[in-house]
Short mmCIF file of C-alpha atoms and ligand atoms in Angstrom, two decimals:
data_model
loop_
_atom_site.label_atom_id
_atom_site.label_comp_id
_atom_site.label_asym_id
_atom_site.label_seq_id
_atom_site.Cartn_x
_atom_site.Cartn_y
_atom_site.Cartn_z
CA MET A 186 -0.05 0.14 0.17
CA LYS A 187 1.80 3.05 -1.14
CA GLN A 188 1.38 6.57 1.25
CA LEU A 189 -0.10 9.94 -0.30
CA ALA A 190 0.40 13.26 0.89
CA VAL A 191 -2.35 15.96 -0.83
CA PHE A 192 -1.54 19.37 -0.15
CA ALA A 193 -3.99 21.93 -0.72
CA SER A 194 -4.73 25.60 0.47
CA GLY A 195 -8.37 26.66 0.17
CA SER A 196 -11.43 24.27 -0.91
CA GLY A 197 -9.83 20.61 -1.09
CA SER A 198 -12.68 19.10 -3.20
CA ASN A 199 -9.74 17.15 -5.56
CA ALA A 200 -8.06 16.35 -2.01
CA GLU A 201 -12.11 14.66 -0.51
CA HIS A 202 -12.19 12.67 -3.73
CA LEU A 203 -8.45 11.51 -3.88
CA ALA A 204 -9.13 10.18 -0.30
CA VAL A 205 -12.42 8.81 -0.66
CA THR A 206 -11.30 6.88 -3.94
CA PHE A 207 -8.35 5.70 -3.35
CA ALA A 208 -10.01 4.41 0.67
CA GLN A 209 -12.13 2.22 -2.33
CA GLY A 210 -9.46 -0.31 -2.74
CA ASP A 211 -5.93 -1.23 -2.39
CA ILE A 212 -3.29 0.73 -4.26
CA ALA A 213 -3.24 3.88 -1.42
CA ARG A 214 -4.10 6.05 0.35
CA VAL A 215 -4.20 9.45 1.70
CA ALA A 216 -1.92 9.40 4.33
CA ALA A 217 -2.09 12.61 5.39
CA ILE A 218 -3.14 16.06 4.16
CA TYR A 219 -0.74 19.19 4.36
CA CYS A 220 -2.27 22.29 4.42
CA ASN A 221 -0.61 25.93 4.55
CA ASN A 222 -3.72 27.73 5.69
CA PRO A 223 -5.30 28.02 8.61
CA LYS A 224 -8.94 28.91 6.67
CA ALA A 225 -8.73 26.47 3.91
CA TYR A 226 -12.41 24.22 4.08
CA VAL A 227 -9.59 21.41 3.75
CA ILE A 228 -9.64 21.21 7.24
CA GLU A 229 -12.07 20.65 7.80
CA ARG A 230 -12.13 18.02 5.41
CA ALA A 231 -9.79 16.44 6.68
CA ALA A 232 -11.31 16.18 10.11
CA LYS A 233 -14.13 13.77 8.49
CA LEU A 234 -12.62 12.17 6.18
CA ASN A 235 -10.37 10.93 9.95
CA ILE A 236 -7.35 12.21 8.48
CA PRO A 237 -4.15 13.55 10.02
CA LEU A 238 -3.62 17.02 9.21
CA VAL A 239 -0.49 18.97 8.63
CA LEU A 240 -0.89 22.84 9.72
CA PHE A 241 2.42 24.46 8.34
CA ASN A 242 3.95 28.44 7.91
CA ARG A 243 6.31 29.78 5.59
CA ASP A 244 9.22 29.64 7.22
CA GLU A 245 8.21 25.97 7.73
CA PHE A 246 7.94 25.92 4.46
CA VAL A 247 10.67 27.06 2.51
CA HIS A 248 12.93 25.43 5.00
CA ALA A 249 11.01 22.11 5.01
CA GLU A 250 13.23 20.64 7.48
CA SER A 251 10.28 19.81 9.86
CA LEU A 252 8.24 19.07 6.88
CA VAL A 253 10.78 16.60 5.37
CA ARG A 254 11.28 15.07 8.45
CA ASP A 255 7.37 14.46 8.94
CA LEU A 256 7.66 13.55 4.98
CA HIS A 257 9.41 10.86 5.40
CA ASP A 258 7.98 9.54 9.04
CA ARG A 259 5.58 8.59 7.96
CA GLN A 260 6.78 6.96 4.47
CA ILE A 261 4.85 9.22 1.96
CA ASP A 262 5.02 7.81 -1.55
CA LEU A 263 4.04 10.80 -4.24
CA ILE A 264 3.26 13.66 -2.78
CA VAL A 265 0.19 15.41 -4.52
CA LEU A 266 -0.86 18.99 -5.20
CA ALA A 267 -4.24 20.17 -4.86
CA GLY A 268 -5.24 22.97 -5.59
CA PHE A 269 -2.00 24.31 -3.46
CA LEU A 270 -0.80 28.06 -4.29
CA TRP A 271 2.74 28.09 -2.50
CA LEU A 272 5.92 27.44 -5.50
CA VAL A 273 7.89 23.92 -3.39
CA PRO A 274 10.74 24.82 -2.42
CA GLU A 275 14.27 23.34 -2.99
CA PRO A 276 14.62 21.01 -0.02
CA LEU A 277 11.40 19.42 -0.55
CA THR A 278 11.81 19.50 -4.95
CA ARG A 279 14.96 17.86 -3.99
CA ALA A 280 14.43 15.56 -1.47
CA PHE A 281 10.95 13.89 -3.81
CA ALA A 282 12.23 14.05 -7.44
CA GLY A 283 10.12 12.88 -9.86
CA ARG A 284 8.08 12.39 -6.82
CA ILE A 285 5.17 15.66 -7.14
CA VAL A 286 2.51 16.04 -8.80
CA ASN A 287 0.52 18.42 -9.93
CA ILE A 288 -3.08 19.94 -11.02
CA HIS A 289 -3.40 23.13 -13.28
CA PRO A 290 -7.16 23.42 -14.14
CA ALA A 291 -6.08 25.35 -17.59
CA LEU A 292 -3.74 23.69 -20.92
CA LEU A 293 -1.08 24.72 -19.92
CA PRO A 294 1.72 26.47 -20.75
CA LYS A 295 -1.87 28.61 -22.05
CA PHE A 296 -2.79 30.12 -18.67
CA GLY A 297 -0.08 29.21 -16.51
CA GLY A 298 2.96 31.48 -14.17
CA LYS A 299 2.49 33.04 -10.38
CA GLY A 300 -0.97 34.53 -9.86
CA MET A 301 -2.98 32.30 -12.26
CA TYR A 302 -5.26 29.74 -10.24
CA GLY A 303 -8.35 29.72 -8.92
CA MET A 304 -11.10 32.01 -10.36
CA ALA A 305 -8.15 33.82 -11.76
CA VAL A 306 -7.10 31.08 -14.52
CA HIS A 307 -10.79 30.64 -15.75
CA GLN A 308 -11.48 34.90 -15.93
CA ALA A 309 -8.63 34.51 -18.22
CA VAL A 310 -9.51 31.65 -20.00
CA LEU A 311 -13.15 33.35 -20.94
CA ALA A 312 -11.77 37.33 -21.44
CA ALA A 313 -9.51 35.40 -24.35
CA GLY A 314 -11.51 34.36 -25.94
CA GLU A 315 -10.86 29.74 -25.67
CA THR A 316 -12.84 27.84 -27.37
CA GLU A 317 -11.03 24.99 -25.02
CA SER A 318 -10.07 24.26 -21.62
CA GLY A 319 -9.59 21.88 -19.22
CA ILE A 320 -6.89 20.58 -17.11
CA THR A 321 -2.97 19.65 -17.44
CA ILE A 322 -1.21 17.20 -14.92
CA HIS A 323 3.02 17.62 -14.92
CA LEU A 324 5.45 16.60 -12.31
CA ILE A 325 6.58 19.13 -10.30
CA ASP A 326 10.41 21.55 -10.27
CA GLU A 327 11.61 24.41 -9.20
CA VAL A 328 9.37 26.61 -11.42
CA TYR A 329 5.43 28.03 -11.64
CA ASP A 330 4.14 24.73 -14.20
CA ARG A 331 6.87 23.65 -15.95
CA GLY A 332 7.59 20.61 -14.89
CA LYS A 333 6.84 16.88 -17.50
CA ILE A 334 3.33 17.47 -18.82
CA LEU A 335 2.15 13.88 -17.55
CA LEU A 336 -1.44 13.91 -18.99
CA GLN A 337 -3.96 16.83 -20.40
CA VAL A 338 -7.82 16.76 -20.91
CA SER A 339 -9.90 19.61 -22.31
CA CYS A 340 -13.01 20.19 -22.48
CA PRO A 341 -15.78 22.94 -23.78
CA VAL A 342 -15.53 26.62 -22.80
CA LEU A 343 -19.29 27.28 -23.66
CA PRO A 344 -20.73 30.74 -25.54
CA ASP A 345 -22.76 31.38 -21.75
CA ASP A 346 -20.49 30.46 -20.08
CA THR A 347 -19.60 32.43 -16.35
CA PRO A 348 -16.22 31.67 -14.38
CA GLU A 349 -18.29 29.14 -11.91
CA THR A 350 -19.41 27.51 -14.63
CA LEU A 351 -16.40 26.97 -16.50
CA ALA A 352 -14.30 26.01 -13.07
CA ASP A 353 -17.18 23.32 -12.49
CA ARG A 354 -17.09 21.40 -15.90
CA VAL A 355 -12.69 21.35 -15.39
CA HIS A 356 -13.70 19.65 -11.36
CA GLN A 357 -15.12 17.84 -13.09
CA LEU A 358 -12.36 16.32 -15.33
CA GLU A 359 -9.60 16.54 -12.60
CA TYR A 360 -11.91 14.26 -10.50
CA GLN A 361 -12.63 11.83 -13.20
CA HIS A 362 -8.75 12.47 -14.02
CA TYR A 363 -6.31 12.62 -11.22
CA PRO A 364 -6.38 9.30 -9.39
CA GLY A 365 -5.91 7.46 -12.45
CA VAL A 366 -2.70 8.98 -13.44
CA ILE A 367 -1.42 9.55 -10.10
CA GLU A 368 -1.90 5.27 -10.01
CA GLN A 369 0.18 5.23 -12.45
CA MET A 370 2.76 7.11 -11.62
CA LEU A 371 3.00 4.51 -7.92
CA GLY A 372 3.53 2.04 -10.85
C1 GRF B 678 -8.31 22.90 -9.14
O1 GRF B 678 -8.78 23.67 -9.95
C2 GRF B 678 -7.38 22.61 -9.23
O2 GRF B 678 -6.73 22.90 -10.32
C3 GRF B 678 -6.68 23.97 -9.31
O3 GRF B 678 -6.96 24.22 -7.72
C4 GRF B 678 -8.74 24.20 -7.07
C5 GRF B 678 -8.89 23.53 -6.27
O4 GRF B 678 -9.72 23.39 -5.51
N1 GRF B 678 -5.36 23.78 -8.11
P1 GRF B 678 -10.46 22.08 -4.85
O5 GRF B 678 -9.74 23.36 -3.60
O6 GRF B 678 -10.01 20.64 -5.15
O7 GRF B 678 -12.02 21.86 -4.75
#
C-alpha cells in the first residue's frame, strides 16, 4: 500500500475525492493532508475523513526540514498537490525528485505561471475568448507550472460560460483523471 501526501490551500474538493477514491482500493491511501492556510475548508474535510492534518506556516515550508522529516516519518511515496498555492521550495523538490505531481485547471503552457490559480485562471480563459480549456497534470520542479506534462484533457468553453460554470466543468475532469495518473505514477 503506497502512502500519499495531499497538499491543499483552499476548499480541497480534489483532496477529498482522492481520499475517498483510494480508500475504495488497496493501491494507495491518503496518509495525511498538508495545508498552509489555517482558514482553508480542507481542514474540515480532513477531520470528517479522519485523515491527519499537518498545518504549516511560510517559514516551516520554505526551510522544509521538519516537513521533509514528517513526510519521511509517514513513509510518503508521492506528494500530490491539489489546489496548493505556494511554490514548492528546493529542499522539498530535492527530497521528492520526480515524486511531486500537480494539477492545473487549464491547458498549460497557456494560463499558467504566477497568479494563475483558482478563478483567475477561468476568468483569463474566458477573457481570451478560448473555445476550449481543460486540465494539465504535471510533475513539479522549482518553476511554477513548468514540470513534465503527464496528461492533458480538454473540455469545451461554452458561449454562456461564467468562470463558475467553467470551473465546475474543469473540476469534473480533475476528479475523473487525477486518481488514474497518480495510480500510474505509483506503478
Ligand atoms: C483545482 O481546480 C486545481 O486544479 C487548482 O485549484 C483548484 C482546487 O480545487 N490547482 P479544490 O480545492 O480541490 O476544490
